[in-house]
Coordinates of C-alpha atoms in Angstrom, one line a residue:
M1336 CA 144.4 -134.5 -130.4
K1337 CA 142.0 -132.4 -128.0
V1338 CA 140.8 -130.5 -130.5
V1339 CA 139.2 -133.9 -132.2
S1340 CA 137.6 -134.8 -128.9
I1341 CA 135.7 -131.7 -128.6
S1342 CA 134.2 -132.3 -132.0
R1343 CA 133.6 -135.4 -131.1
G1344 CA 131.5 -134.2 -127.8
Y1345 CA 129.6 -131.7 -130.1
Y1346 CA 128.8 -134.5 -132.4
I1347 CA 127.5 -136.6 -130.0
R1348 CA 125.5 -134.1 -128.0
F1349 CA 123.8 -132.9 -131.4
K1350 CA 122.8 -136.7 -132.8
A1351 CA 121.4 -136.8 -128.5
I1352 CA 119.0 -134.0 -129.0
E1353 CA 118.6 -134.7 -132.6
A1354 CA 117.0 -137.9 -131.3
A1355 CA 115.0 -136.2 -128.9
F1356 CA 113.4 -133.9 -131.3
N1357 CA 112.7 -136.8 -133.7
S1358 CA 111.4 -139.3 -130.7
W1359 CA 109.0 -136.1 -129.7
F1360 CA 107.8 -135.7 -133.6
A1361 CA 107.3 -139.3 -134.1
A1362 CA 105.5 -139.6 -130.5
I1363 CA 102.8 -136.7 -131.4
S1364 CA 102.3 -137.9 -134.9
S1365 CA 100.0 -140.4 -133.6
L1366 CA 97.9 -138.2 -131.6
T1367 CA 94.7 -136.3 -132.0
S1368 CA 95.7 -133.3 -130.9
E1369 CA 96.7 -131.0 -133.8
K1370 CA 98.7 -128.6 -131.5
S1371 CA 102.0 -129.0 -129.7
Q1372 CA 104.7 -127.2 -128.3
I1373 CA 108.2 -127.3 -127.7
V1374 CA 109.8 -125.5 -124.5
S1375 CA 113.8 -124.8 -124.9
L1376 CA 114.9 -124.4 -121.2
G1377 CA 118.3 -122.5 -121.0
A1378 CA 118.0 -122.3 -124.7
G1379 CA 121.3 -119.8 -125.0
F1380 CA 122.1 -119.1 -128.5
D1381 CA 121.1 -122.9 -129.8
S1382 CA 119.7 -122.8 -133.4
S1383 CA 117.6 -125.7 -132.9
F1384 CA 114.3 -124.1 -134.1
F1385 CA 116.0 -122.5 -137.3
R1386 CA 117.6 -126.1 -138.3
L1387 CA 114.1 -127.9 -138.2
K1388 CA 112.2 -125.5 -140.2
K1389 CA 115.6 -125.2 -142.8
Q1390 CA 115.0 -128.9 -142.9
V1391 CA 111.3 -128.8 -143.2
K1392 CA 111.1 -130.8 -140.2
F1393 CA 109.3 -128.4 -137.7
P1394 CA 105.8 -129.8 -137.2
A1395 CA 102.7 -127.8 -138.5
Y1396 CA 100.6 -125.8 -135.7
C1397 CA 103.8 -126.0 -133.0
K1398 CA 104.7 -123.2 -131.2
Y1399 CA 108.5 -123.3 -130.2
I1400 CA 109.3 -121.7 -127.0
E1401 CA 113.1 -120.6 -125.9
I1402 CA 113.7 -119.2 -121.9
D1403 CA 116.8 -117.8 -120.9
Y1404 CA 118.2 -114.7 -118.8
P1405 CA 116.8 -111.4 -120.6
A1406 CA 120.3 -110.5 -121.4
V1407 CA 121.2 -113.5 -123.3
M1408 CA 117.5 -113.5 -124.8
R1409 CA 118.0 -109.4 -126.3
R1410 CA 121.1 -110.3 -127.2
K1411 CA 120.1 -113.0 -129.6
L1412 CA 117.3 -111.4 -131.1
E1413 CA 120.1 -109.2 -131.8
Y1414 CA 121.6 -111.8 -134.2
I1415 CA 118.3 -113.3 -135.5
Q1416 CA 117.2 -109.4 -136.8
N1417 CA 121.0 -109.2 -138.4
S1418 CA 121.0 -112.3 -139.7
E1419 CA 119.3 -114.4 -142.6
F1420 CA 117.2 -116.1 -140.2
S1421 CA 114.7 -113.4 -139.6
K1422 CA 113.7 -114.1 -143.3
L1423 CA 112.0 -117.1 -141.7
L1424 CA 109.8 -115.1 -138.6
D1425 CA 108.0 -112.1 -138.8
L1426 CA 109.0 -111.4 -134.8
Q1427 CA 107.4 -108.5 -132.7
S1428 CA 109.7 -107.2 -130.3
N1429 CA 108.6 -106.9 -126.3
Q1430 CA 108.0 -103.0 -127.1
D1431 CA 104.7 -104.3 -128.0
F1432 CA 103.7 -106.2 -125.0
K1433 CA 102.6 -105.7 -121.7
N1434 CA 104.5 -108.5 -120.1
K1435 CA 108.1 -107.4 -120.4
N1436 CA 109.4 -110.8 -120.3
I1437 CA 108.3 -111.9 -123.7
V1438 CA 111.5 -110.7 -125.9
A1439 CA 110.3 -111.6 -128.9
R1440 CA 107.4 -113.8 -130.6
S1441 CA 105.9 -114.6 -133.9
E1442 CA 103.2 -117.2 -134.8
E1443 CA 105.7 -120.1 -134.1
Y1444 CA 108.4 -118.7 -132.6
V1445 CA 108.7 -117.3 -128.9
M1446 CA 111.6 -115.6 -126.8
L1447 CA 111.3 -115.4 -123.2
G1448 CA 113.6 -113.3 -120.9
I1449 CA 113.0 -115.2 -117.6
D1450 CA 115.2 -116.7 -114.6
L1451 CA 114.4 -120.4 -114.6
Q1452 CA 113.7 -120.4 -110.9
D1453 CA 110.9 -118.2 -111.4
C1454 CA 107.8 -120.3 -111.9
K1455 CA 105.7 -118.0 -110.9
A1456 CA 106.8 -115.9 -113.9
L1457 CA 107.3 -118.8 -116.3
K1458 CA 103.6 -119.6 -115.5
Q1459 CA 102.1 -115.8 -116.0
C1460 CA 104.1 -115.7 -119.3
F1461 CA 102.8 -118.8 -120.7
Q1462 CA 99.1 -117.5 -119.8
D1463 CA 99.6 -114.3 -121.5
L1464 CA 100.7 -116.0 -124.0
G1465 CA 97.7 -118.1 -124.5
I1466 CA 99.6 -121.3 -124.1
N1467 CA 97.4 -124.4 -124.0
F1468 CA 98.7 -126.2 -121.1
K1469 CA 96.8 -129.4 -122.0
A1470 CA 98.6 -129.5 -125.4
P1471 CA 101.5 -132.2 -125.8
T1472 CA 104.6 -130.2 -124.5
L1473 CA 108.0 -131.1 -124.7
F1474 CA 110.2 -129.5 -122.4
L1475 CA 114.1 -129.6 -123.2
S1476 CA 117.2 -128.8 -121.2
E1477 CA 120.4 -129.0 -122.6
C1478 CA 123.2 -129.0 -120.2
A1479 CA 120.6 -126.3 -118.3
V1480 CA 119.0 -127.0 -115.0
T1481 CA 122.1 -128.7 -113.9
Y1482 CA 123.7 -125.4 -113.4
M1483 CA 120.8 -124.9 -110.9
E1484 CA 120.3 -125.3 -107.0
P1485 CA 118.5 -129.0 -106.4
K1486 CA 115.6 -126.9 -104.7
S1487 CA 115.0 -124.5 -107.8
S1488 CA 115.7 -127.8 -110.3
N1489 CA 113.2 -129.9 -108.7
A1490 CA 110.8 -127.1 -108.2
L1491 CA 110.8 -126.6 -112.1
I1492 CA 110.3 -130.3 -112.7
E1493 CA 107.6 -130.8 -110.2
W1494 CA 106.1 -127.6 -111.5
V1495 CA 105.8 -128.9 -115.4
Q1496 CA 104.5 -132.5 -114.3
I1497 CA 101.5 -130.5 -112.2
N1498 CA 100.5 -128.2 -115.1
F1499 CA 101.4 -130.4 -118.3
P1500 CA 99.5 -133.6 -118.2
D1501 CA 100.6 -134.5 -121.9
S1502 CA 104.5 -133.9 -121.8
A1503 CA 108.2 -135.2 -121.9
F1504 CA 111.2 -133.4 -119.8
V1505 CA 113.9 -134.3 -121.8
V1506 CA 116.9 -133.7 -119.9
Y1507 CA 120.8 -133.4 -121.5
E1508 CA 123.2 -133.3 -118.6
Q1509 CA 126.2 -134.6 -116.9
V1510 CA 126.6 -137.3 -114.1
D1511 CA 128.9 -137.8 -111.6
D1512 CA 130.0 -141.2 -110.2
D1513 CA 132.5 -139.6 -107.5
F1514 CA 135.5 -140.8 -109.7
G1515 CA 138.2 -139.3 -111.1
F1516 CA 136.8 -138.0 -114.4
S1517 CA 133.8 -136.7 -112.7
I1518 CA 136.1 -135.0 -110.4
V1519 CA 138.2 -133.2 -113.1
M1520 CA 134.8 -132.3 -115.0
K1521 CA 133.1 -130.9 -111.8
N1522 CA 136.4 -128.7 -110.5
H1523 CA 136.8 -127.7 -114.5
F1524 CA 132.7 -126.2 -114.5
K1525 CA 133.7 -125.1 -110.9
S1526 CA 137.0 -122.8 -112.0
L1527 CA 135.0 -121.5 -114.8
G1528 CA 132.3 -119.7 -112.0
C1529 CA 129.5 -122.4 -113.0
P1530 CA 129.5 -125.2 -110.6
L1531 CA 127.4 -128.2 -111.4
K1532 CA 124.5 -127.7 -108.6
S1533 CA 122.2 -130.1 -109.3
I1534 CA 124.3 -133.3 -109.8
N1535 CA 125.2 -135.3 -106.3
P1536 CA 127.5 -137.9 -106.1
K1537 CA 126.9 -141.4 -107.4
M1538 CA 124.2 -140.0 -109.4
D1539 CA 124.0 -142.5 -111.5
A1540 CA 120.8 -143.4 -114.1
F1541 CA 118.7 -145.0 -111.5
V1542 CA 119.1 -142.0 -109.2
V1543 CA 118.4 -139.4 -112.3
C1544 CA 115.6 -141.2 -112.6
S1545 CA 114.1 -141.5 -109.4
R1546 CA 114.8 -137.7 -109.4
F1547 CA 111.8 -137.5 -111.7
K1548 CA 109.5 -140.3 -110.1
D1549 CA 110.0 -138.8 -106.8
R1550 CA 108.1 -135.5 -108.2
G1551 CA 105.2 -137.1 -110.0
W1552 CA 106.8 -138.6 -113.4
P1553 CA 105.2 -141.8 -114.0
L1554 CA 107.7 -142.7 -116.5
C1555 CA 111.5 -142.0 -116.9
S1556 CA 114.2 -143.3 -118.3
T1557 CA 117.9 -142.6 -119.5
I1558 CA 120.7 -143.6 -121.6
S1559 CA 124.2 -142.7 -121.2
M1560 CA 126.1 -141.0 -124.3
F1561 CA 128.4 -144.0 -124.2
D1562 CA 125.5 -146.8 -124.8
F1563 CA 124.2 -144.2 -127.2
Y1564 CA 127.1 -143.9 -129.4
M1565 CA 127.8 -147.8 -129.2
N1566 CA 124.3 -148.3 -130.7
F1567 CA 125.4 -146.0 -133.8
H1568 CA 126.0 -148.4 -137.0
E1569 CA 129.0 -149.7 -137.6
E1570 CA 129.3 -147.7 -140.9
E1571 CA 128.9 -144.2 -139.0
K1572 CA 131.5 -145.0 -136.4
L1573 CA 133.9 -145.8 -139.7
R1574 CA 133.0 -142.5 -140.8
I1575 CA 133.6 -140.6 -137.8
Q1576 CA 137.0 -142.1 -137.7
S1577 CA 138.0 -141.8 -140.8
L1578 CA 137.4 -137.6 -140.7
E1579 CA 140.3 -137.3 -138.7
L1580 CA 143.5 -139.0 -137.1
F1581 CA 142.5 -139.9 -133.3
D1582 CA 143.7 -141.4 -130.5
E1583 CA 142.3 -140.2 -127.4
F1584 CA 139.7 -143.2 -126.7
E1585 CA 139.9 -143.2 -123.1
M1586 CA 138.5 -140.0 -122.0
W1587 CA 136.4 -139.7 -125.1
H1588 CA 134.8 -142.5 -123.9
E1589 CA 134.5 -141.3 -120.2
K1590 CA 133.0 -138.1 -121.3
C1591 CA 130.4 -140.0 -123.0
R1592 CA 130.0 -142.0 -119.5
H1593 CA 129.6 -138.9 -117.9
Y1594 CA 126.7 -137.2 -119.8
V1595 CA 123.4 -138.6 -120.5
L1596 CA 119.9 -138.1 -122.0
T1597 CA 117.0 -138.8 -120.0
W1598 CA 113.1 -138.4 -120.5
A1599 CA 110.7 -138.3 -118.3
C1600 CA 106.4 -138.8 -119.5
Q1601 CA 103.0 -138.4 -118.7
G1602 CA 99.8 -138.8 -120.3
A1603 CA 99.2 -139.3 -123.5
I1604 CA 103.7 -139.7 -124.1
S1605 CA 105.6 -142.8 -123.8
I1606 CA 109.5 -143.8 -123.3
P1607 CA 110.7 -143.9 -127.0
E1608 CA 112.9 -146.6 -128.6
I1609 CA 116.0 -145.4 -128.3
F1610 CA 115.4 -145.6 -124.4
H1611 CA 114.6 -149.7 -124.7
R1612 CA 117.9 -150.7 -126.1
K1613 CA 119.1 -152.8 -123.0
S1614 CA 122.4 -151.7 -121.8
E1615 CA 125.4 -154.6 -121.9
S1616 CA 126.1 -153.5 -118.0
S1617 CA 122.8 -156.0 -117.1
I1618 CA 124.9 -158.7 -117.5
Y1619 CA 127.6 -158.2 -114.6
D1620 CA 124.9 -157.6 -112.4
N1621 CA 125.8 -161.2 -110.6
M1622 CA 129.5 -160.8 -111.2
N1623 CA 131.6 -161.9 -108.3
V1624 CA 132.6 -158.4 -106.1
G1625 CA 134.2 -157.6 -103.4
T1626 CA 137.1 -154.9 -102.3
L1627 CA 140.7 -155.0 -101.8
N1628 CA 143.4 -153.5 -99.4
C1629 CA 145.3 -150.6 -100.5
S1630 CA 146.8 -147.1 -100.0
Y1631 CA 147.6 -144.2 -101.9
E1632 CA 151.0 -142.6 -101.9
L1633 CA 152.0 -139.1 -103.1
S1634 CA 154.5 -140.0 -106.1
S1635 CA 157.2 -138.1 -107.7
Q1636 CA 156.4 -135.5 -110.6
L1637 CA 158.6 -137.6 -113.1
L1638 CA 156.1 -140.2 -112.6
H1639 CA 152.9 -137.6 -113.7
R1640 CA 152.5 -139.2 -116.8
F1641 CA 150.3 -141.7 -119.5
G1642 CA 151.2 -143.6 -122.2
H1643 CA 154.4 -144.6 -121.1
Q1644 CA 155.7 -147.6 -119.7
V1645 CA 158.0 -149.2 -116.5
A1646 CA 160.2 -151.7 -115.6
L1647 CA 162.0 -152.7 -112.2
L1648 CA 165.9 -152.9 -113.2
S1649 CA 166.1 -154.4 -109.6
S1650 CA 164.7 -154.0 -106.0
H1651 CA 165.8 -150.8 -106.0
F1652 CA 165.3 -149.2 -109.3
L1653 CA 162.0 -148.4 -111.6
I1654 CA 163.0 -147.2 -115.1
V1655 CA 160.5 -145.1 -116.3
S1656 CA 160.3 -144.7 -120.6
G1657 CA 158.1 -142.0 -122.6
G1658 CA 154.3 -141.3 -122.5
F1659 CA 153.1 -137.7 -122.2
G1660 CA 153.7 -135.9 -118.8
Q1661 CA 155.0 -132.0 -117.5
L1662 CA 158.6 -131.2 -118.0
K1663 CA 159.7 -127.5 -117.5
K1664 CA 156.4 -126.3 -116.2
R1665 CA 155.2 -127.7 -120.1
H1666 CA 152.5 -130.7 -121.2
Q1667 CA 154.7 -132.7 -123.6
R1668 CA 155.7 -136.0 -124.9
L1669 CA 158.5 -137.3 -122.7
E1670 CA 161.5 -138.7 -124.4
G1671 CA 164.8 -140.7 -123.0
L1672 CA 164.7 -142.3 -119.5
A1673 CA 163.8 -141.8 -115.9
C1674 CA 164.8 -143.3 -112.8
Y1675 CA 162.5 -144.0 -109.2
D1676 CA 164.8 -144.9 -106.3
T1677 CA 162.1 -147.3 -104.2
I1678 CA 164.2 -146.8 -101.4
S1679 CA 165.1 -143.1 -101.0
K1680 CA 161.7 -142.4 -102.9
R1681 CA 163.6 -139.9 -105.4
S1682 CA 163.6 -140.1 -109.0
Y1683 CA 165.6 -138.1 -111.5
L1684 CA 166.2 -137.8 -115.6
I1685 CA 169.0 -140.4 -116.6
P1686 CA 171.1 -139.0 -119.2
S1687 CA 171.9 -141.0 -122.1
S1688 CA 175.5 -141.7 -123.0
S1689 CA 175.3 -140.5 -126.8
N1690 CA 174.0 -137.8 -128.4
Q1691 CA 172.2 -139.9 -130.6
D1692 CA 169.1 -140.9 -128.8
P1693 CA 166.8 -143.6 -130.9
L1694 CA 164.2 -143.6 -128.1
G1695 CA 162.5 -140.5 -129.2
K1696 CA 159.3 -139.0 -127.7
R1697 CA 157.2 -142.2 -127.8
M1698 CA 154.1 -143.2 -126.0
F1699 CA 151.7 -145.9 -126.2
H1700 CA 154.7 -148.2 -126.7
S1701 CA 156.0 -151.4 -125.1
M1702 CA 158.6 -152.2 -122.7
T1703 CA 160.3 -155.3 -121.4
K1704 CA 163.8 -156.6 -119.0
L1705 CA 165.9 -159.5 -120.0
T1706 CA 167.1 -161.6 -117.6
D1707 CA 170.5 -160.2 -117.9
G1708 CA 169.3 -156.1 -117.3
T1709 CA 168.8 -155.3 -120.6
L1710 CA 165.6 -153.3 -121.4
V1711 CA 163.9 -153.5 -125.0
V1712 CA 161.5 -151.2 -126.6
I1713 CA 159.1 -151.6 -129.0
G1714 CA 156.9 -149.5 -131.4
G1715 CA 154.9 -146.4 -130.0
R1716 CA 153.9 -143.1 -131.2
S1717 CA 154.8 -139.4 -131.2
S1718 CA 151.8 -138.3 -132.8
P1719 CA 148.8 -140.8 -134.3
A1720 CA 150.7 -140.0 -138.1
T1721 CA 154.1 -140.4 -136.9
I1722 CA 155.0 -144.3 -135.7
F1723 CA 158.0 -145.9 -134.5
N1724 CA 159.2 -148.7 -136.2
T1725 CA 162.1 -149.6 -134.1
V1726 CA 163.1 -151.6 -131.7
V1727 CA 165.5 -150.5 -129.3
S1728 CA 168.1 -152.2 -127.1
I1729 CA 169.0 -150.2 -123.6
Q1730 CA 171.6 -150.6 -121.0
C1731 CA 171.7 -148.7 -117.9
D1732 CA 174.9 -148.2 -116.1
D1733 CA 175.7 -147.4 -112.4
M1734 CA 171.8 -146.1 -111.4
S1735 CA 173.0 -144.0 -108.5
Q1736 CA 171.6 -140.5 -109.1
E1737 CA 175.2 -139.1 -109.7
C1738 CA 176.7 -141.5 -112.2
A1739 CA 173.6 -143.0 -113.8
S1740 CA 173.7 -143.3 -117.8
F1741 CA 172.1 -145.2 -120.5
T1742 CA 173.4 -146.5 -123.9
A1743 CA 170.7 -147.0 -126.4
K1744 CA 170.8 -148.4 -130.0
T1745 CA 168.3 -149.7 -132.7
V1746 CA 168.8 -153.5 -132.9
A1747 CA 165.6 -154.2 -135.3
H1748 CA 162.7 -152.7 -137.3
M1749 CA 159.3 -153.7 -136.7
P1750 CA 157.9 -156.1 -140.1
L1751 CA 154.8 -154.6 -139.0
P1752 CA 154.9 -150.9 -137.1
T1753 CA 152.3 -150.6 -133.9
W1754 CA 151.5 -148.6 -131.0
R1755 CA 148.4 -149.6 -128.0
H1756 CA 150.2 -153.4 -128.6
S1757 CA 151.6 -155.7 -125.8
Q1758 CA 154.8 -157.4 -125.4
S1759 CA 155.6 -160.2 -123.3
L1760 CA 158.4 -162.1 -122.4
I1761 CA 158.6 -165.7 -123.2
D1762 CA 161.3 -168.5 -123.7
I1763 CA 161.8 -170.8 -126.4
D1764 CA 164.3 -173.4 -125.7
G1765 CA 166.4 -171.6 -123.5
V1766 CA 166.8 -168.2 -125.4
E1767 CA 164.6 -165.1 -124.2
H1768 CA 162.2 -164.1 -127.0
I1769 CA 159.3 -161.3 -126.8
F1770 CA 156.1 -161.9 -128.1
I1771 CA 154.3 -158.7 -129.5
F1772 CA 150.5 -158.8 -130.2
G1773 CA 147.9 -156.4 -131.7
G1774 CA 147.6 -152.8 -131.5
R1775 CA 147.1 -150.0 -134.0
T1776 CA 149.2 -149.5 -137.4
A1777 CA 150.1 -146.4 -139.3
A1778 CA 147.2 -147.2 -142.0
N1779 CA 145.3 -146.8 -139.0
V1780 CA 144.5 -150.2 -138.9
V1781 CA 143.7 -152.5 -135.8
T1782 CA 145.4 -155.7 -136.0
N1783 CA 145.6 -159.0 -134.4
E1784 CA 148.5 -159.9 -136.4
S1785 CA 151.5 -161.8 -133.6
F1786 CA 155.3 -161.6 -133.8
I1787 CA 158.2 -163.1 -131.8
L1788 CA 161.5 -161.3 -131.6
N1789 CA 164.4 -163.5 -130.6
T1790 CA 166.8 -161.3 -128.4
K1791 CA 169.8 -163.1 -129.4
T1792 CA 169.7 -162.4 -133.1
W1793 CA 166.9 -159.5 -133.2
N1794 CA 165.5 -161.3 -135.9
F1795 CA 161.2 -161.2 -135.9
S1796 CA 159.3 -164.5 -136.8
E1797 CA 155.4 -164.2 -137.8
I1798 CA 152.9 -166.3 -136.2
P1799 CA 151.0 -168.6 -138.7
C1800 CA 147.2 -168.5 -139.1
L1801 CA 145.6 -170.5 -137.0
E1802 CA 142.5 -172.2 -136.3
I1803 CA 141.7 -170.1 -133.4
I1804 CA 143.1 -166.1 -133.0
P1805 CA 142.1 -163.2 -131.1
S1806 CA 140.0 -160.4 -133.1
P1807 CA 141.6 -157.5 -133.9
R1808 CA 142.0 -154.9 -131.2
H1809 CA 144.3 -152.3 -129.5
S1810 CA 144.9 -151.0 -125.9
H1811 CA 144.5 -154.9 -124.6
S1812 CA 147.1 -156.2 -121.7
A1813 CA 149.1 -158.8 -121.7
A1814 CA 150.3 -160.6 -118.6
C1815 CA 153.0 -164.1 -118.7
L1816 CA 153.0 -166.6 -116.7
D1817 CA 156.8 -168.4 -116.4
K1818 CA 157.3 -167.4 -119.9
R1819 CA 155.5 -170.2 -121.0
K1820 CA 151.7 -168.8 -121.4
V1821 CA 150.6 -165.0 -122.4
Y1822 CA 147.2 -164.1 -121.1
V1823 CA 146.1 -161.2 -123.8
T1824 CA 142.5 -159.7 -121.7
G1825 CA 140.0 -156.9 -122.9
G1826 CA 141.1 -154.2 -125.9
L1827 CA 139.2 -151.7 -128.2
T1828 CA 138.0 -152.7 -131.3
K1829 CA 138.1 -151.0 -134.6
D1830 CA 134.4 -149.8 -134.0
E1831 CA 135.0 -149.1 -130.5
R1832 CA 133.4 -151.8 -128.5
I1833 CA 135.3 -152.6 -125.3
L1834 CA 136.5 -156.4 -124.9
N1835 CA 136.2 -158.4 -122.1
S1836 CA 138.1 -161.6 -123.5
V1837 CA 140.7 -163.9 -122.3
Y1838 CA 142.8 -165.4 -124.9
V1839 CA 146.0 -167.8 -124.4
F1840 CA 149.1 -168.1 -126.7
D1841 CA 150.4 -171.3 -125.4
V1842 CA 154.2 -170.9 -126.2
A1843 CA 155.3 -174.8 -126.0
T1844 CA 152.2 -175.8 -129.0
Y1845 CA 152.1 -172.1 -130.9
S1846 CA 148.5 -172.0 -130.4
W1847 CA 145.7 -169.6 -129.2
S1848 CA 142.9 -170.9 -126.7
E1849 CA 140.1 -168.7 -125.4
L1850 CA 139.4 -169.3 -121.6
D1851 CA 135.5 -169.2 -120.9
I1852 CA 135.8 -166.9 -118.0
A1853 CA 131.8 -165.1 -116.8
G1854 CA 131.3 -162.2 -115.1
L1855 CA 134.7 -160.0 -115.8
L1856 CA 133.7 -156.5 -117.2
P1857 CA 135.1 -155.1 -120.4
R1858 CA 138.0 -152.6 -120.5
Y1859 CA 140.7 -151.6 -122.2
S1860 CA 143.5 -148.9 -121.5
H1861 CA 144.1 -151.3 -118.2
S1862 CA 147.3 -153.3 -117.2
S1863 CA 148.0 -156.6 -115.8
A1864 CA 150.3 -158.7 -113.9
C1865 CA 150.4 -162.3 -113.1
Y1866 CA 150.9 -163.2 -109.2
N1867 CA 150.4 -166.9 -107.5
N1868 CA 149.0 -168.2 -110.3
A1869 CA 146.5 -165.1 -110.5
I1870 CA 146.2 -162.5 -113.4
Y1871 CA 145.4 -159.0 -111.7
L1872 CA 143.8 -156.3 -114.2
V1873 CA 144.0 -153.0 -113.3
G1874 CA 141.3 -150.1 -113.8
G1875 CA 140.8 -149.5 -117.8
I1876 CA 137.7 -148.0 -119.4
S1877 CA 134.7 -150.4 -119.2
G1878 CA 132.0 -148.1 -120.0
F1879 CA 130.0 -148.8 -116.7
S1880 CA 130.1 -147.3 -113.5
Y1881 CA 131.6 -150.0 -111.9
G1882 CA 134.9 -149.9 -113.6
P1883 CA 136.9 -146.7 -112.8
H1884 CA 138.3 -147.9 -109.9
S1885 CA 137.8 -151.8 -110.9
V1886 CA 140.8 -154.4 -110.0
G1887 CA 139.9 -157.6 -112.1
M1888 CA 141.3 -161.2 -110.7
I1889 CA 141.5 -164.0 -113.1
D1890 CA 142.2 -167.2 -110.8
L1891 CA 143.9 -169.4 -113.0
C1892 CA 143.4 -172.8 -110.7
T1893 CA 139.4 -172.4 -111.2
N1894 CA 139.2 -170.1 -114.2
T1895 CA 137.1 -167.6 -112.0
A1896 CA 137.0 -164.0 -112.2
Y1897 CA 136.5 -161.7 -109.2
E1898 CA 136.0 -157.9 -109.3
F1899 CA 137.3 -155.5 -106.9
Q1900 CA 136.6 -152.3 -105.8
L1901 CA 139.6 -150.0 -104.4
K1902 CA 138.7 -147.6 -101.5
T1903 CA 137.5 -144.0 -101.8
Q1904 CA 140.1 -141.9 -103.4
A1905 CA 141.2 -138.6 -101.6
P1906 CA 139.2 -135.8 -103.9
E1907 CA 142.4 -133.6 -103.6
Y1908 CA 144.1 -136.2 -105.8
P1909 CA 141.7 -138.0 -108.5
L1910 CA 142.6 -140.6 -110.0
I1911 CA 141.8 -142.1 -113.9
L1912 CA 142.9 -145.6 -114.2
S1913 CA 143.6 -145.8 -117.6
S1914 CA 147.1 -145.4 -119.6
H1915 CA 148.9 -146.5 -116.5
C1916 CA 151.5 -148.9 -115.5
C1917 CA 151.5 -151.6 -112.8
Y1918 CA 154.3 -154.0 -111.7
V1919 CA 154.9 -156.5 -108.5
Y1920 CA 156.9 -155.1 -105.6
E1921 CA 158.0 -156.9 -101.9
N1922 CA 154.6 -159.1 -103.0
R1923 CA 152.6 -156.0 -103.0
L1924 CA 151.0 -154.7 -106.6
I1925 CA 151.7 -151.1 -107.3
V1926 CA 150.0 -149.0 -110.0
T1927 CA 152.1 -145.8 -111.1
G1928 CA 151.1 -142.7 -113.5
G1929 CA 147.9 -142.6 -115.7
G1930 CA 145.4 -139.9 -116.5
G1931 CA 144.6 -138.4 -120.2
N1932 CA 143.5 -135.1 -122.0
C1933 CA 140.3 -134.9 -120.3
F1934 CA 138.1 -133.3 -122.9
S1935 CA 137.7 -129.9 -122.5
F1936 CA 138.1 -130.3 -118.9
G1937 CA 142.0 -130.2 -119.0
T1938 CA 145.0 -132.6 -119.1
H1939 CA 145.0 -134.8 -115.8
F1940 CA 148.1 -136.9 -114.5
N1941 CA 147.6 -139.0 -111.4
E1942 CA 149.4 -137.8 -108.6
V1943 CA 149.5 -141.0 -106.3
D1944 CA 150.9 -144.2 -106.6
I1945 CA 148.3 -147.1 -105.3
V1946 CA 149.7 -150.1 -103.2
I1947 CA 147.5 -152.8 -103.8
E1948 CA 147.3 -156.0 -101.0
F1949 CA 146.9 -159.1 -103.1
P1950 CA 143.8 -161.1 -101.8
Q1951 CA 144.5 -164.3 -100.1
L1952 CA 143.0 -167.2 -102.5
A1953 CA 141.7 -170.3 -100.7
C1954 CA 142.6 -174.0 -102.2
N1955 CA 139.1 -174.0 -103.8
G1956 CA 139.9 -170.6 -105.4
T1957 CA 137.3 -168.4 -103.3
V1958 CA 138.9 -165.5 -102.1
L1959 CA 138.8 -165.5 -98.1
K1960 CA 136.3 -163.1 -96.8
D1961 CA 138.8 -161.7 -94.0
Q1962 CA 140.9 -160.1 -96.9

């Protein structure tokens, strides 16, 4: 699945640069100047010029200038001379030029071997080439200036602003919110020997634009690749989904959120339409916000996993099922059960009492503990092409490390096999039932069907079509209050829209209703829990910079929403709060596990548990300030 996410990453990058070119061509088409220029900074082996020429999109009287280190440009020239691209050009090599920084040139295409930190050499080359500094000029940096020291990159931005009065400076680069994913991303580039020198912690869209405006650019706007992708037509997103099986939504969306396209301009050039689309994040400017008291505790390696499930068997033992983690120094889907002793803080694998273990290696399943201690595991997948349709009943014996074992047996089959669904324990006429909602199916369909499983007969019944019903979704969360009401929050739709809705299923009336709650962040791949007439929503993917370490709270007495930020994490233990689990223990909320396959930056497992102190509510539903 990692390969698919990388393919998506390259595609969104290509579409962003294509949008920048199209916006530039539209901008210069309305100008009186016949001549124009495009300067590709840190061009590397990019082939945009040749693609534009082949597609007959390259404007007349336009010069395309590529700049990179001399060795890179010379090597690229060799490739061009030995390829079909050479037929498009009448290139002269640098032996014909007095300025040896000019590697090759033709009427439309120029290759310069210059360190971008040397603005003086850059200006000299432009003068020797007869570049018209007053002609409309696009400067394009595709993951280039971000590797420069801030002093040098700022000097380059300022030099362009001073010397090219009718110009745009377009940058595709990473941003840093100083949360888990960006820490993993920065560590990855640092390990490769190419640290992201020009991005700073908390470098959001406002900071990016301030960087340009502080250096004289009057206009600047930026769009994250998440917002850019969300603006795709639904048909295009569904087309992308149809190409390959894909189930790495969390890290795909986080990757998109950490890359932006910035357009700074001046003179006759204005901000293009793609940057005028209003981000949905603006509707959360008036959220009720606060902070929560919490602490971080190093967790056992057996808890370093994501896409798993947990259940408190007693106040002493936490049972952990499935997910993706590390075993015997290998990253893999995990089978069987593990136990975490909440007293001794030790964890250990629980052997099965039978050679036939129906649990298998499953993730994104669900697990519930019945009153008698029976654990019920439903659905899940081993891969997006291999879905579990079984309901497995588990009995755990003496849980001391020396004697622990479990017995598992298949007791039913799902009428609609799913993963990334939710399940909740409810009571109907004194009999415990399990309520299952939503998820993804083997046919890659996102569903909103509901089923109820009788835990005495192990028979399923389907909820009939109702007037009000939540839209199809997966990766949502459900929390149950007193086994009577199921609260379904958030989720992800088929076309990858992130939801912030709250629906309630009333067991007594078999009916759905939607809560009208404002100021709640959209989120999916979060966890939730009920405590003291409130629903707590931990983490998840929201698409917004506020979301990664946010804990939402819905006060059920007043239907008021709050968003709390957790305190700053230790950078040596980055936290990615998706595909994790939470549970209430000793009047505190414990968050365990989580992480993901972080695009091309490696697989990350959270190595700490979060212990959250519940906020104290006043009788009118407000959060007391001393908390």
